[in-house]
Every structure is written in C-alpha cells, then in structure tokens.
Amino acid sequence: MPVQDLNDKLILKHPKGASAEVLLYGATVTSWKTGGNSNPEPLERLFLSSKAVLDGSKAVRGGIPVVFPCFGAPTHPDHKNLSQHGFARSELWKWDGVVMDNEAGVSVRLVLEPSQKISAIYPKPFRLSYVVTLAEHQLSTDLHVTNTSFSEQFEFQALFHNYIRAPSDSLFVTPLQGLQYKDKTDDSLQGLKTEGRSGVDVKKFTDSVYTNASQSYTVTWPGGEISIRSQNLKDVVIWNPQAEAGGKMGDMEEGGWERFVCVEPGYVDGFENVAAGSTWSGGQVLTIN
Ligand code: TA6
C-alpha cells in the first residue's frame, strides 16, 4: 500500500524499501528512509529531535519544515503579525489525494488555504499546494503558491528547512565558494562576506544565508553523501547551532547538533512576487548518491 492515511500523518512506501512520513501539521516531512548502501535496513536520512513537539502545538524541530511567507523574523509590512518563519509550518494542512502512484514512486498533495485564524494575521488571498514525491533513492518537495485574487499581487519568501542527518564534525557542503553570504552568527557585521572555502563545514555555530547560489548542493561525510537540487530557489541557508545555540533550544535533544546540518534552499534574499491569478512554484530533489 503506497500511502497510509493515519489521520494526522501520511506514510508513503516505495516497493523497493524507501519510505517517508508527512505530518498534516505544517506539511512537515518527519522521516525519509532509503535502502542503505550495503546495509539492507532502510536508513533514516533526516534528523528529527527526540524532543520535537509533534502534537501540533509548535513547529517541528527537524525533518523538512515548510517556511512561508517569511523567512526568519518578519521584515515585510504584510508579515508584521507573523512569527519567525511564517505560519505554513505551524498550520494544519489538508491531504488532497495521491498525485502519482506507479513503479517509479508515489506522490501526495497537501493544501493550505486561509482559515479565520490565518486571515486574522495574514489577510492575503493565497492557496498553497505542496507535493511530496518518494522514489527509490529520491525525495522531492514542490511548493505551489497561488494568488487567488483578481486584482492584487503579493510578495513572499519561501524555503525548505531541511534537517539533513549527517555527523556535523566531519561533513562538508559544496559548492558555496565565491558566493556572498550574511553571517547571522556575527551581529557586529553589517555587510556580506564572500565564501572562500571550497567545502563548508559546520564544526562551529553556523548560520549563513548565501544569495544567488548554484541551486545544486552536496553534503558529503565519511561514508555518505546526499545531493540537493532546487528549482526557482535562488538562495540557500546553512545552519547548525552547535552546543552554543542548540543547548538553549528546549526541543533540541542533547547533542542533537552533532547529528545534522540544515541545508535550506529558498527564496529569502528579497521577496518573490506573485501576480493576481498566478501561481509560483519552487521545488527540490534530495538524492542519496
Ligand atoms: O534557517 C536558520 C534559522 O533561521 C536560524 O537562524 C535558526 O533560527 C533556525 O532557523 C531555527 O529557527 P526556529 O524558528 O525553527 O527555531
């Protein structure tokens, strides 16, 4: 059975052993397992903190939270009533059916439309459609932002907050060399830095927003590699709180920062614009190499 509906979450299964779990809350992918290289047991490829709150009372610490319509602390007038990273990751989405189910894989669509609660803080005419696709060695997520009005455009940001499971003391993210980035760990810095490293590590507290990036990234560590290819998401954020910031997070398991890196494709430098009656799409494909 390729899709199991457990009311609060969907379980996707691939005939060759891969699986994924998607919470309706936040449309958060909380698990993605693929066959190991030599290990016949499926391996979990995402990090989910054992202290993550999964009852719908707060955004999930781990997996793939969906960030919309703002990234980080709101800066746009339309987002003045929103909390960090917007509302999409903290609202209950609806399952809108199976989009694809064949030997190549299985896709499910979730949708989010304005509720009274959302409209009270974000009175914009939007409809979000989110398609999660599981293949044998790949997981894809595609976000479609529709402007349902007939007159006004609106601006937004969007990002996939991927928690990639990997040892943070020995991983590298490429290619970022030469890109300009904002180092959010250094408040004293006003401007942008230029990345000089061929491979970026996260051995220390890292919170970097790279702009106009390659849209294709690889996370490599001894014995493993995941590639991320994004579409229409020009920026990428690399984050690991290490103990310095992670130790202060109530929903971060002890030492959790040792087991992940966030590689987050997004449109976060500036704002995307969707015209009345139009739809914007951004997506990513995560592949186990
Ligand atoms: O994507 C990196 C970041 O913006 C960091 O600054 C940190 O705040 C992280 O997101 C987690 O944010 P959250 O709201 O989930 O605690």
PDB file of C-alpha atoms and ligand atoms in Angstrom:
ATOM      1  CA  MET A   1       0.000   0.000   0.000  1.00  0.00           C
ATOM      2  CA  PRO A   2       1.869   3.092  -1.203  1.00  0.00           C
ATOM      3  CA  VAL A   3       0.037   5.637   1.007  1.00  0.00           C
ATOM      4  CA  GLN A   4      -1.291   5.039   4.508  1.00  0.00           C
ATOM      5  CA  ASP A   5      -3.558   7.723   5.997  1.00  0.00           C
ATOM      6  CA  LEU A   6      -3.163   7.777   9.771  1.00  0.00           C
ATOM      7  CA  ASN A   7      -5.319  10.922  10.110  1.00  0.00           C
ATOM      8  CA  ASP A   8      -2.553  13.132  11.489  1.00  0.00           C
ATOM      9  CA  LYS A   9       0.077  11.885   9.077  1.00  0.00           C
ATOM     10  CA  LEU A  10       0.647  10.078   5.796  1.00  0.00           C
ATOM     11  CA  ILE A  11       3.087   7.207   5.350  1.00  0.00           C
ATOM     12  CA  LEU A  12       4.497   6.739   1.840  1.00  0.00           C
ATOM     13  CA  LYS A  13       6.106   3.442   0.906  1.00  0.00           C
ATOM     14  CA  HIS A  14       8.189   2.536  -2.132  1.00  0.00           C
ATOM     15  CA  PRO A  15       8.192  -1.081  -3.358  1.00  0.00           C
ATOM     16  CA  LYS A  16      11.988  -1.181  -3.047  1.00  0.00           C
ATOM     17  CA  GLY A  17      12.009  -0.261   0.638  1.00  0.00           C
ATOM     18  CA  ALA A  18      12.150   3.515   0.838  1.00  0.00           C
ATOM     19  CA  SER A  19       9.572   5.337   2.977  1.00  0.00           C
ATOM     20  CA  ALA A  20       8.568   8.806   4.070  1.00  0.00           C
ATOM     21  CA  GLU A  21       6.242  10.255   6.689  1.00  0.00           C
ATOM     22  CA  VAL A  22       4.425  13.578   6.305  1.00  0.00           C
ATOM     23  CA  LEU A  23       2.609  15.239   9.186  1.00  0.00           C
ATOM     24  CA  LEU A  24      -0.511  17.167   8.150  1.00  0.00           C
ATOM     25  CA  TYR A  25       0.660  19.672  10.740  1.00  0.00           C
ATOM     26  CA  GLY A  26       2.921  22.045   8.872  1.00  0.00           C
ATOM     27  CA  ALA A  27       3.024  19.563   5.947  1.00  0.00           C
ATOM     28  CA  THR A  28       6.239  18.566   7.700  1.00  0.00           C
ATOM     29  CA  VAL A  29       8.146  15.601   6.300  1.00  0.00           C
ATOM     30  CA  THR A  30       9.344  13.991   9.537  1.00  0.00           C
ATOM     31  CA  SER A  31      11.051  10.905   8.094  1.00  0.00           C
ATOM     32  CA  TRP A  32      12.694   9.814   4.855  1.00  0.00           C
ATOM     33  CA  LYS A  33      14.276   6.351   4.817  1.00  0.00           C
ATOM     34  CA  THR A  34      16.190   4.786   1.927  1.00  0.00           C
ATOM     35  CA  GLY A  35      17.970   1.497   1.461  1.00  0.00           C
ATOM     36  CA  GLY A  36      21.480   1.712   2.905  1.00  0.00           C
ATOM     37  CA  ASN A  37      24.472   1.217   0.619  1.00  0.00           C
ATOM     38  CA  SER A  38      25.482  -2.218   1.824  1.00  0.00           C
ATOM     39  CA  ASN A  39      23.031  -2.179   4.760  1.00  0.00           C
ATOM     40  CA  PRO A  40      19.759  -3.918   3.794  1.00  0.00           C
ATOM     41  CA  GLU A  41      17.936  -1.999   6.547  1.00  0.00           C
ATOM     42  CA  PRO A  42      16.474   1.346   5.397  1.00  0.00           C
ATOM     43  CA  LEU A  43      18.455   4.301   6.785  1.00  0.00           C
ATOM     44  CA  GLU A  44      16.866   7.483   8.138  1.00  0.00           C
ATOM     45  CA  ARG A  45      18.160  10.422   6.098  1.00  0.00           C
ATOM     46  CA  LEU A  46      16.578  13.300   8.057  1.00  0.00           C
ATOM     47  CA  PHE A  47      17.180  14.462  11.620  1.00  0.00           C
ATOM     48  CA  LEU A  48      14.193  14.708  13.946  1.00  0.00           C
ATOM     49  CA  SER A  49      14.923  15.765  17.505  1.00  0.00           C
ATOM     50  CA  SER A  50      13.651  13.247  20.060  1.00  0.00           C
ATOM     51  CA  LYS A  51      12.342  16.318  21.899  1.00  0.00           C
ATOM     52  CA  ALA A  52      10.447  17.590  18.854  1.00  0.00           C
ATOM     53  CA  VAL A  53       6.872  18.541  19.722  1.00  0.00           C
ATOM     54  CA  LEU A  54       4.595  16.540  17.387  1.00  0.00           C
ATOM     55  CA  ASP A  55       1.179  17.374  18.855  1.00  0.00           C
ATOM     56  CA  GLY A  56       0.613  20.405  16.655  1.00  0.00           C
ATOM     57  CA  SER A  57       1.361  22.932  19.366  1.00  0.00           C
ATOM     58  CA  LYS A  58       4.591  24.190  17.811  1.00  0.00           C
ATOM     59  CA  ALA A  59       6.740  23.851  14.691  1.00  0.00           C
ATOM     60  CA  VAL A  60       8.583  20.546  14.411  1.00  0.00           C
ATOM     61  CA  ARG A  61      12.285  20.516  15.312  1.00  0.00           C
ATOM     62  CA  GLY A  62      13.571  18.501  12.417  1.00  0.00           C
ATOM     63  CA  GLY A  63      12.516  16.865   9.169  1.00  0.00           C
ATOM     64  CA  ILE A  64      11.570  19.384   6.457  1.00  0.00           C
ATOM     65  CA  PRO A  65       9.568  22.331   7.847  1.00  0.00           C
ATOM     66  CA  VAL A  66       7.953  24.492   5.125  1.00  0.00           C
ATOM     67  CA  VAL A  67       8.816  28.185   5.551  1.00  0.00           C
ATOM     68  CA  PHE A  68       6.237  30.634   4.098  1.00  0.00           C
ATOM     69  CA  PRO A  69       5.516  33.586   3.646  1.00  0.00           C
ATOM     70  CA  CYS A  70       8.547  34.947   5.510  1.00  0.00           C
ATOM     71  CA  PHE A  71      11.976  33.601   6.409  1.00  0.00           C
ATOM     72  CA  GLY A  72      13.403  34.460   9.818  1.00  0.00           C
ATOM     73  CA  ALA A  73      11.996  37.443  11.695  1.00  0.00           C
ATOM     74  CA  PRO A  74       9.362  39.215   9.535  1.00  0.00           C
ATOM     75  CA  THR A  75      10.573  42.365   7.727  1.00  0.00           C
ATOM     76  CA  HIS A  76       7.785  42.962   5.181  1.00  0.00           C
ATOM     77  CA  PRO A  77       4.747  45.108   6.157  1.00  0.00           C
ATOM     78  CA  ASP A  78       2.424  42.280   5.052  1.00  0.00           C
ATOM     79  CA  HIS A  79       4.126  39.974   7.559  1.00  0.00           C
ATOM     80  CA  LYS A  80       4.091  42.253  10.596  1.00  0.00           C
ATOM     81  CA  ASN A  81       1.736  39.977  12.562  1.00  0.00           C
ATOM     82  CA  LEU A  82       3.605  36.760  11.787  1.00  0.00           C
ATOM     83  CA  SER A  83       6.149  34.867  13.862  1.00  0.00           C
ATOM     84  CA  GLN A  84       9.573  33.683  12.766  1.00  0.00           C
ATOM     85  CA  HIS A  85       9.497  31.653   9.536  1.00  0.00           C
ATOM     86  CA  GLY A  86       5.819  32.421   8.944  1.00  0.00           C
ATOM     87  CA  PHE A  87       2.748  30.263   9.562  1.00  0.00           C
ATOM     88  CA  ALA A  88       2.901  27.439   6.958  1.00  0.00           C
ATOM     89  CA  ARG A  89       4.965  25.141   9.233  1.00  0.00           C
ATOM     90  CA  SER A  90       2.572  25.658  12.130  1.00  0.00           C
ATOM     91  CA  GLU A  91      -0.826  25.228  10.473  1.00  0.00           C
ATOM     92  CA  LEU A  92      -2.868  22.089   9.791  1.00  0.00           C
ATOM     93  CA  TRP A  93      -2.832  21.249   6.078  1.00  0.00           C
ATOM     94  CA  LYS A  94      -5.369  19.068   4.279  1.00  0.00           C
ATOM     95  CA  TRP A  95      -4.486  15.906   2.324  1.00  0.00           C
ATOM     96  CA  ASP A  96      -5.639  16.476  -1.253  1.00  0.00           C
ATOM     97  CA  GLY A  97      -5.053  12.990  -2.621  1.00  0.00           C
ATOM     98  CA  VAL A  98      -2.491  10.830  -4.356  1.00  0.00           C
ATOM     99  CA  VAL A  99      -0.933  12.577  -7.359  1.00  0.00           C
ATOM    100  CA  MET A 100       1.149   9.682  -8.672  1.00  0.00           C
ATOM    101  CA  ASP A 101       1.383   6.004  -7.794  1.00  0.00           C
ATOM    102  CA  ASN A 102       3.452   3.779 -10.053  1.00  0.00           C
ATOM    103  CA  GLU A 103       6.619   1.703 -10.035  1.00  0.00           C
ATOM    104  CA  ALA A 104       8.696   4.897 -10.140  1.00  0.00           C
ATOM    105  CA  GLY A 105       7.235   6.224  -6.921  1.00  0.00           C
ATOM    106  CA  VAL A 106       4.353   7.816  -5.092  1.00  0.00           C
ATOM    107  CA  SER A 107       3.302  11.469  -4.724  1.00  0.00           C
ATOM    108  CA  VAL A 108       0.840  13.075  -2.349  1.00  0.00           C
ATOM    109  CA  ARG A 109      -0.535  16.600  -2.396  1.00  0.00           C
ATOM    110  CA  LEU A 110      -1.350  18.684   0.682  1.00  0.00           C
ATOM    111  CA  VAL A 111      -3.092  22.044   0.561  1.00  0.00           C
ATOM    112  CA  LEU A 112      -3.372  25.043   2.879  1.00  0.00           C
ATOM    113  CA  GLU A 113      -5.986  27.760   2.429  1.00  0.00           C
ATOM    114  CA  PRO A 114      -6.794  30.782   4.602  1.00  0.00           C
ATOM    115  CA  SER A 115      -8.637  29.906   7.800  1.00  0.00           C
ATOM    116  CA  GLN A 116     -10.118  32.619  10.010  1.00  0.00           C
ATOM    117  CA  LYS A 117      -7.063  32.276  12.231  1.00  0.00           C
ATOM    118  CA  ILE A 118      -4.669  32.717   9.319  1.00  0.00           C
ATOM    119  CA  SER A 119      -6.620  35.586   7.746  1.00  0.00           C
ATOM    120  CA  ALA A 120      -6.523  37.424  11.062  1.00  0.00           C
ATOM    121  CA  ILE A 121      -2.733  37.624  10.872  1.00  0.00           C
ATOM    122  CA  TYR A 122      -2.239  37.358   7.111  1.00  0.00           C
ATOM    123  CA  PRO A 123      -5.185  38.745   5.070  1.00  0.00           C
ATOM    124  CA  LYS A 124      -3.751  37.769   1.692  1.00  0.00           C
ATOM    125  CA  PRO A 125      -5.643  35.712  -0.953  1.00  0.00           C
ATOM    126  CA  PHE A 126      -3.353  32.669  -1.175  1.00  0.00           C
ATOM    127  CA  ARG A 127      -3.610  28.929  -1.718  1.00  0.00           C
ATOM    128  CA  LEU A 128      -0.633  26.650  -1.020  1.00  0.00           C
ATOM    129  CA  SER A 129      -0.280  23.279  -2.664  1.00  0.00           C
ATOM    130  CA  TYR A 130       2.608  21.038  -1.585  1.00  0.00           C
ATOM    131  CA  VAL A 131       3.548  17.844  -3.415  1.00  0.00           C
ATOM    132  CA  VAL A 132       5.842  15.290  -1.739  1.00  0.00           C
ATOM    133  CA  THR A 133       7.209  12.550  -4.003  1.00  0.00           C
ATOM    134  CA  LEU A 134       9.037   9.425  -2.858  1.00  0.00           C
ATOM    135  CA  ALA A 135      11.166   7.466  -5.334  1.00  0.00           C
ATOM    136  CA  GLU A 136      13.634   4.659  -4.677  1.00  0.00           C
ATOM    137  CA  HIS A 137      16.598   6.908  -3.924  1.00  0.00           C
ATOM    138  CA  GLN A 138      14.975  10.357  -4.008  1.00  0.00           C
ATOM    139  CA  LEU A 139      12.579  12.595  -2.128  1.00  0.00           C
ATOM    140  CA  SER A 140      11.101  15.657  -3.845  1.00  0.00           C
ATOM    141  CA  THR A 141       9.106  18.513  -2.404  1.00  0.00           C
ATOM    142  CA  ASP A 142       7.351  21.102  -4.568  1.00  0.00           C
ATOM    143  CA  LEU A 143       5.560  24.167  -3.237  1.00  0.00           C
ATOM    144  CA  HIS A 144       2.990  25.998  -5.367  1.00  0.00           C
ATOM    145  CA  VAL A 145       1.876  29.455  -4.197  1.00  0.00           C
ATOM    146  CA  THR A 146      -1.320  30.636  -5.906  1.00  0.00           C
ATOM    147  CA  ASN A 147      -2.609  34.194  -5.699  1.00  0.00           C
ATOM    148  CA  THR A 148      -6.378  33.681  -5.746  1.00  0.00           C
ATOM    149  CA  SER A 149      -7.239  37.357  -6.047  1.00  0.00           C
ATOM    150  CA  PHE A 150      -8.251  39.033  -9.317  1.00  0.00           C
ATOM    151  CA  SER A 151      -6.645  42.358  -8.601  1.00  0.00           C
ATOM    152  CA  GLU A 152      -3.703  42.496  -6.194  1.00  0.00           C
ATOM    153  CA  GLN A 153      -0.243  40.912  -6.303  1.00  0.00           C
ATOM    154  CA  PHE A 154       1.553  39.905  -3.115  1.00  0.00           C
ATOM    155  CA  GLU A 155       5.140  39.334  -2.021  1.00  0.00           C
ATOM    156  CA  PHE A 156       6.518  36.418  -0.010  1.00  0.00           C
ATOM    157  CA  GLN A 157       9.557  34.328   0.851  1.00  0.00           C
ATOM    158  CA  ALA A 158       9.702  30.534   0.807  1.00  0.00           C
ATOM    159  CA  LEU A 159      12.247  27.928   1.955  1.00  0.00           C
ATOM    160  CA  PHE A 160      12.581  24.212   2.699  1.00  0.00           C
ATOM    161  CA  HIS A 161      14.195  23.942   6.134  1.00  0.00           C
ATOM    162  CA  ASN A 162      15.892  20.568   5.542  1.00  0.00           C
ATOM    163  CA  TYR A 163      17.477  18.889   8.592  1.00  0.00           C
ATOM    164  CA  ILE A 164      19.917  16.516   6.832  1.00  0.00           C
ATOM    165  CA  ARG A 165      21.134  13.684   9.073  1.00  0.00           C
ATOM    166  CA  ALA A 166      24.976  13.709   8.980  1.00  0.00           C
ATOM    167  CA  PRO A 167      27.836  13.958  11.504  1.00  0.00           C
ATOM    168  CA  SER A 168      28.377  17.687  11.961  1.00  0.00           C
ATOM    169  CA  ASP A 169      32.041  17.244  12.917  1.00  0.00           C
ATOM    170  CA  SER A 170      33.038  15.735   9.577  1.00  0.00           C
ATOM    171  CA  LEU A 171      30.629  16.893   6.873  1.00  0.00           C
ATOM    172  CA  PHE A 172      31.190  19.401   4.111  1.00  0.00           C
ATOM    173  CA  VAL A 173      28.693  21.297   1.956  1.00  0.00           C
ATOM    174  CA  THR A 174      29.650  22.203  -1.623  1.00  0.00           C
ATOM    175  CA  PRO A 175      29.698  24.261  -3.823  1.00  0.00           C
ATOM    176  CA  LEU A 176      29.496  27.563  -1.960  1.00  0.00           C
ATOM    177  CA  GLN A 177      32.930  29.022  -2.708  1.00  0.00           C
ATOM    178  CA  GLY A 178      32.815  32.527  -4.110  1.00  0.00           C
ATOM    179  CA  LEU A 179      29.239  33.202  -3.020  1.00  0.00           C
ATOM    180  CA  GLN A 180      28.310  36.223  -0.912  1.00  0.00           C
ATOM    181  CA  TYR A 181      26.603  35.449   2.380  1.00  0.00           C
ATOM    182  CA  LYS A 182      25.210  37.020   5.519  1.00  0.00           C
ATOM    183  CA  ASP A 183      26.782  35.565   8.662  1.00  0.00           C
ATOM    184  CA  LYS A 184      23.914  35.675  11.180  1.00  0.00           C
ATOM    185  CA  THR A 185      26.187  34.481  13.994  1.00  0.00           C
ATOM    186  CA  ASP A 186      28.011  37.819  13.938  1.00  0.00           C
ATOM    187  CA  ASP A 187      25.662  40.707  14.792  1.00  0.00           C
ATOM    188  CA  SER A 188      28.531  43.166  14.580  1.00  0.00           C
ATOM    189  CA  LEU A 189      28.772  42.556  10.852  1.00  0.00           C
ATOM    190  CA  GLN A 190      26.649  44.802   8.686  1.00  0.00           C
ATOM    191  CA  GLY A 191      27.784  43.673   5.270  1.00  0.00           C
ATOM    192  CA  LEU A 192      28.193  40.435   3.421  1.00  0.00           C
ATOM    193  CA  LYS A 193      31.123  38.036   3.474  1.00  0.00           C
ATOM    194  CA  THR A 194      32.479  36.116   0.486  1.00  0.00           C
ATOM    195  CA  GLU A 195      32.851  32.371   0.952  1.00  0.00           C
ATOM    196  CA  GLY A 196      36.482  31.396   0.481  1.00  0.00           C
ATOM    197  CA  ARG A 197      36.194  27.724   1.399  1.00  0.00           C
ATOM    198  CA  SER A 198      35.794  25.040  -1.262  1.00  0.00           C
ATOM    199  CA  GLY A 199      33.897  22.882   1.261  1.00  0.00           C
ATOM    200  CA  VAL A 200      31.887  24.487   4.087  1.00  0.00           C
ATOM    201  CA  ASP A 201      31.924  22.719   7.424  1.00  0.00           C
ATOM    202  CA  VAL A 202      29.680  23.357  10.465  1.00  0.00           C
ATOM    203  CA  LYS A 203      32.132  22.439  13.194  1.00  0.00           C
ATOM    204  CA  LYS A 204      31.257  25.733  14.891  1.00  0.00           C
ATOM    205  CA  PHE A 205      27.933  27.523  15.267  1.00  0.00           C
ATOM    206  CA  THR A 206      26.953  28.349  11.683  1.00  0.00           C
ATOM    207  CA  ASP A 207      24.043  30.404  10.371  1.00  0.00           C
ATOM    208  CA  SER A 208      24.822  31.595   6.846  1.00  0.00           C
ATOM    209  CA  VAL A 209      22.461  32.951   4.201  1.00  0.00           C
ATOM    210  CA  TYR A 210      24.041  32.562   0.759  1.00  0.00           C
ATOM    211  CA  THR A 211      22.460  34.524  -2.093  1.00  0.00           C
ATOM    212  CA  ASN A 212      22.278  33.712  -5.809  1.00  0.00           C
ATOM    213  CA  ALA A 213      23.615  30.210  -5.191  1.00  0.00           C
ATOM    214  CA  SER A 214      24.021  27.289  -7.589  1.00  0.00           C
ATOM    215  CA  GLN A 215      20.736  25.576  -6.640  1.00  0.00           C
ATOM    216  CA  SER A 216      22.629  22.261  -6.564  1.00  0.00           C
ATOM    217  CA  TYR A 217      24.392  21.243  -3.339  1.00  0.00           C
ATOM    218  CA  THR A 218      26.098  18.168  -1.994  1.00  0.00           C
ATOM    219  CA  VAL A 219      26.514  17.188   1.651  1.00  0.00           C
ATOM    220  CA  THR A 220      29.421  14.773   1.999  1.00  0.00           C
ATOM    221  CA  TRP A 221      30.694  12.954   5.060  1.00  0.00           C
ATOM    222  CA  PRO A 222      32.814   9.842   5.627  1.00  0.00           C
ATOM    223  CA  GLY A 223      30.635   7.040   4.242  1.00  0.00           C
ATOM    224  CA  GLY A 224      27.782   9.123   2.947  1.00  0.00           C
ATOM    225  CA  GLU A 225      26.536  11.752   0.536  1.00  0.00           C
ATOM    226  CA  ILE A 226      23.244  13.495  -0.220  1.00  0.00           C
ATOM    227  CA  SER A 227      22.680  15.898  -3.099  1.00  0.00           C
ATOM    228  CA  ILE A 228      20.026  18.593  -3.188  1.00  0.00           C
ATOM    229  CA  ARG A 229      18.915  20.139  -6.466  1.00  0.00           C
ATOM    230  CA  SER A 230      16.460  23.013  -6.225  1.00  0.00           C
ATOM    231  CA  GLN A 231      14.358  24.875  -8.774  1.00  0.00           C
ATOM    232  CA  ASN A 232      13.410  28.543  -8.579  1.00  0.00           C
ATOM    233  CA  LEU A 233      15.025  28.926  -5.147  1.00  0.00           C
ATOM    234  CA  LYS A 234      17.998  31.232  -5.703  1.00  0.00           C
ATOM    235  CA  ASP A 235      19.324  31.299  -2.136  1.00  0.00           C
ATOM    236  CA  VAL A 236      20.475  28.699   0.373  1.00  0.00           C
ATOM    237  CA  VAL A 237      20.878  28.770   4.161  1.00  0.00           C
ATOM    238  CA  ILE A 238      23.412  26.620   6.036  1.00  0.00           C
ATOM    239  CA  TRP A 239      22.670  26.246   9.741  1.00  0.00           C
ATOM    240  CA  ASN A 240      23.941  24.273  12.682  1.00  0.00           C
ATOM    241  CA  PRO A 241      23.517  25.723  16.198  1.00  0.00           C
ATOM    242  CA  GLN A 242      26.187  23.560  17.813  1.00  0.00           C
ATOM    243  CA  ALA A 243      26.016  23.492  21.632  1.00  0.00           C
ATOM    244  CA  GLU A 244      26.338  27.289  21.752  1.00  0.00           C
ATOM    245  CA  ALA A 245      22.816  27.854  20.413  1.00  0.00           C
ATOM    246  CA  GLY A 246      21.454  24.308  20.339  1.00  0.00           C
ATOM    247  CA  GLY A 247      21.901  23.907  24.081  1.00  0.00           C
ATOM    248  CA  LYS A 248      19.385  26.700  24.621  1.00  0.00           C
ATOM    249  CA  MET A 249      16.641  25.111  22.466  1.00  0.00           C
ATOM    250  CA  GLY A 250      14.024  23.321  24.558  1.00  0.00           C
ATOM    251  CA  ASP A 251      13.075  20.952  21.717  1.00  0.00           C
ATOM    252  CA  MET A 252      16.641  20.094  20.679  1.00  0.00           C
ATOM    253  CA  GLU A 253      17.754  16.720  22.024  1.00  0.00           C
ATOM    254  CA  GLU A 254      21.009  16.662  23.938  1.00  0.00           C
ATOM    255  CA  GLY A 255      23.845  16.687  21.406  1.00  0.00           C
ATOM    256  CA  GLY A 256      21.387  16.778  18.511  1.00  0.00           C
ATOM    257  CA  TRP A 257      23.587  19.409  16.805  1.00  0.00           C
ATOM    258  CA  GLU A 258      26.204  16.697  16.326  1.00  0.00           C
ATOM    259  CA  ARG A 259      23.856  14.783  14.010  1.00  0.00           C
ATOM    260  CA  PHE A 260      22.595  17.201  11.362  1.00  0.00           C
ATOM    261  CA  VAL A 261      23.205  20.111   9.077  1.00  0.00           C
ATOM    262  CA  CYS A 262      20.397  22.282   7.760  1.00  0.00           C
ATOM    263  CA  VAL A 263      20.810  22.915   4.034  1.00  0.00           C
ATOM    264  CA  GLU A 264      17.847  25.078   3.156  1.00  0.00           C
ATOM    265  CA  PRO A 265      17.090  26.083  -0.445  1.00  0.00           C
ATOM    266  CA  GLY A 266      14.863  29.137  -0.514  1.00  0.00           C
ATOM    267  CA  TYR A 267      13.920  32.499  -1.906  1.00  0.00           C
ATOM    268  CA  VAL A 268      14.865  34.553   1.147  1.00  0.00           C
ATOM    269  CA  ASP A 269      17.030  37.459  -0.023  1.00  0.00           C
ATOM    270  CA  GLY A 270      14.352  39.951  -1.040  1.00  0.00           C
ATOM    271  CA  PHE A 271      10.789  38.951  -1.867  1.00  0.00           C
ATOM    272  CA  GLU A 272       9.210  36.920  -4.653  1.00  0.00           C
ATOM    273  CA  ASN A 273       6.094  38.380  -6.220  1.00  0.00           C
ATOM    274  CA  VAL A 274       3.016  36.502  -7.439  1.00  0.00           C
ATOM    275  CA  ALA A 275       0.544  38.367  -9.642  1.00  0.00           C
ATOM    276  CA  ALA A 276      -3.210  38.135  -9.277  1.00  0.00           C
ATOM    277  CA  GLY A 277      -4.470  34.792 -10.564  1.00  0.00           C
ATOM    278  CA  SER A 278      -0.933  33.411 -10.966  1.00  0.00           C
ATOM    279  CA  THR A 279       0.976  30.566  -9.334  1.00  0.00           C
ATOM    280  CA  TRP A 280       4.658  30.499  -8.317  1.00  0.00           C
ATOM    281  CA  SER A 281       6.414  27.138  -7.918  1.00  0.00           C
ATOM    282  CA  GLY A 282       9.629  26.203  -6.158  1.00  0.00           C
ATOM    283  CA  GLY A 283      10.952  22.735  -5.527  1.00  0.00           C
ATOM    284  CA  GLN A 284      13.810  20.463  -4.575  1.00  0.00           C
ATOM    285  CA  VAL A 285      15.018  16.910  -5.197  1.00  0.00           C
ATOM    286  CA  LEU A 286      17.041  15.179  -2.470  1.00  0.00           C
ATOM    287  CA  THR A 287      19.040  12.239  -3.780  1.00  0.00           C
ATOM    288  CA  ILE A 288      21.070   9.602  -1.970  1.00  0.00           C
ATOM    289  CA  ASN A 289      24.206   9.110  -4.011  1.00  0.00           C
TER     290      ASN A 289
HETATM  291  O1  TA6 B   1      17.417  28.642   8.980  1.00  0.00           O
HETATM  292  C1  TA6 B   1      18.266  29.047  10.025  1.00  0.00           C
HETATM  293  C2  TA6 B   1      17.436  29.761  11.070  1.00  0.00           C
HETATM  294  O2  TA6 B   1      16.859  30.928  10.536  1.00  0.00           O
HETATM  295  C3  TA6 B   1      18.317  30.061  12.281  1.00  0.00           C
HETATM  296  O3  TA6 B   1      18.555  31.454  12.415  1.00  0.00           O
HETATM  297  C4  TA6 B   1      17.513  29.486  13.453  1.00  0.00           C
HETATM  298  O4  TA6 B   1      16.618  30.446  13.952  1.00  0.00           O
HETATM  299  C5  TA6 B   1      16.797  28.319  12.750  1.00  0.00           C
HETATM  300  O5  TA6 B   1      16.371  28.902  11.520  1.00  0.00           O
HETATM  301  C6  TA6 B   1      15.698  27.671  13.527  1.00  0.00           C
HETATM  302  O6  TA6 B   1      14.609  28.549  13.666  1.00  0.00           O
HETATM  303  P1  TA6 B   1      13.334  28.040  14.551  1.00  0.00           P
HETATM  304  O7  TA6 B   1      12.333  29.143  14.440  1.00  0.00           O
HETATM  305  O8  TA6 B   1      12.871  26.757  13.926  1.00  0.00           O
HETATM  306  O9  TA6 B   1      13.874  27.795  15.930  1.00  0.00           O
END
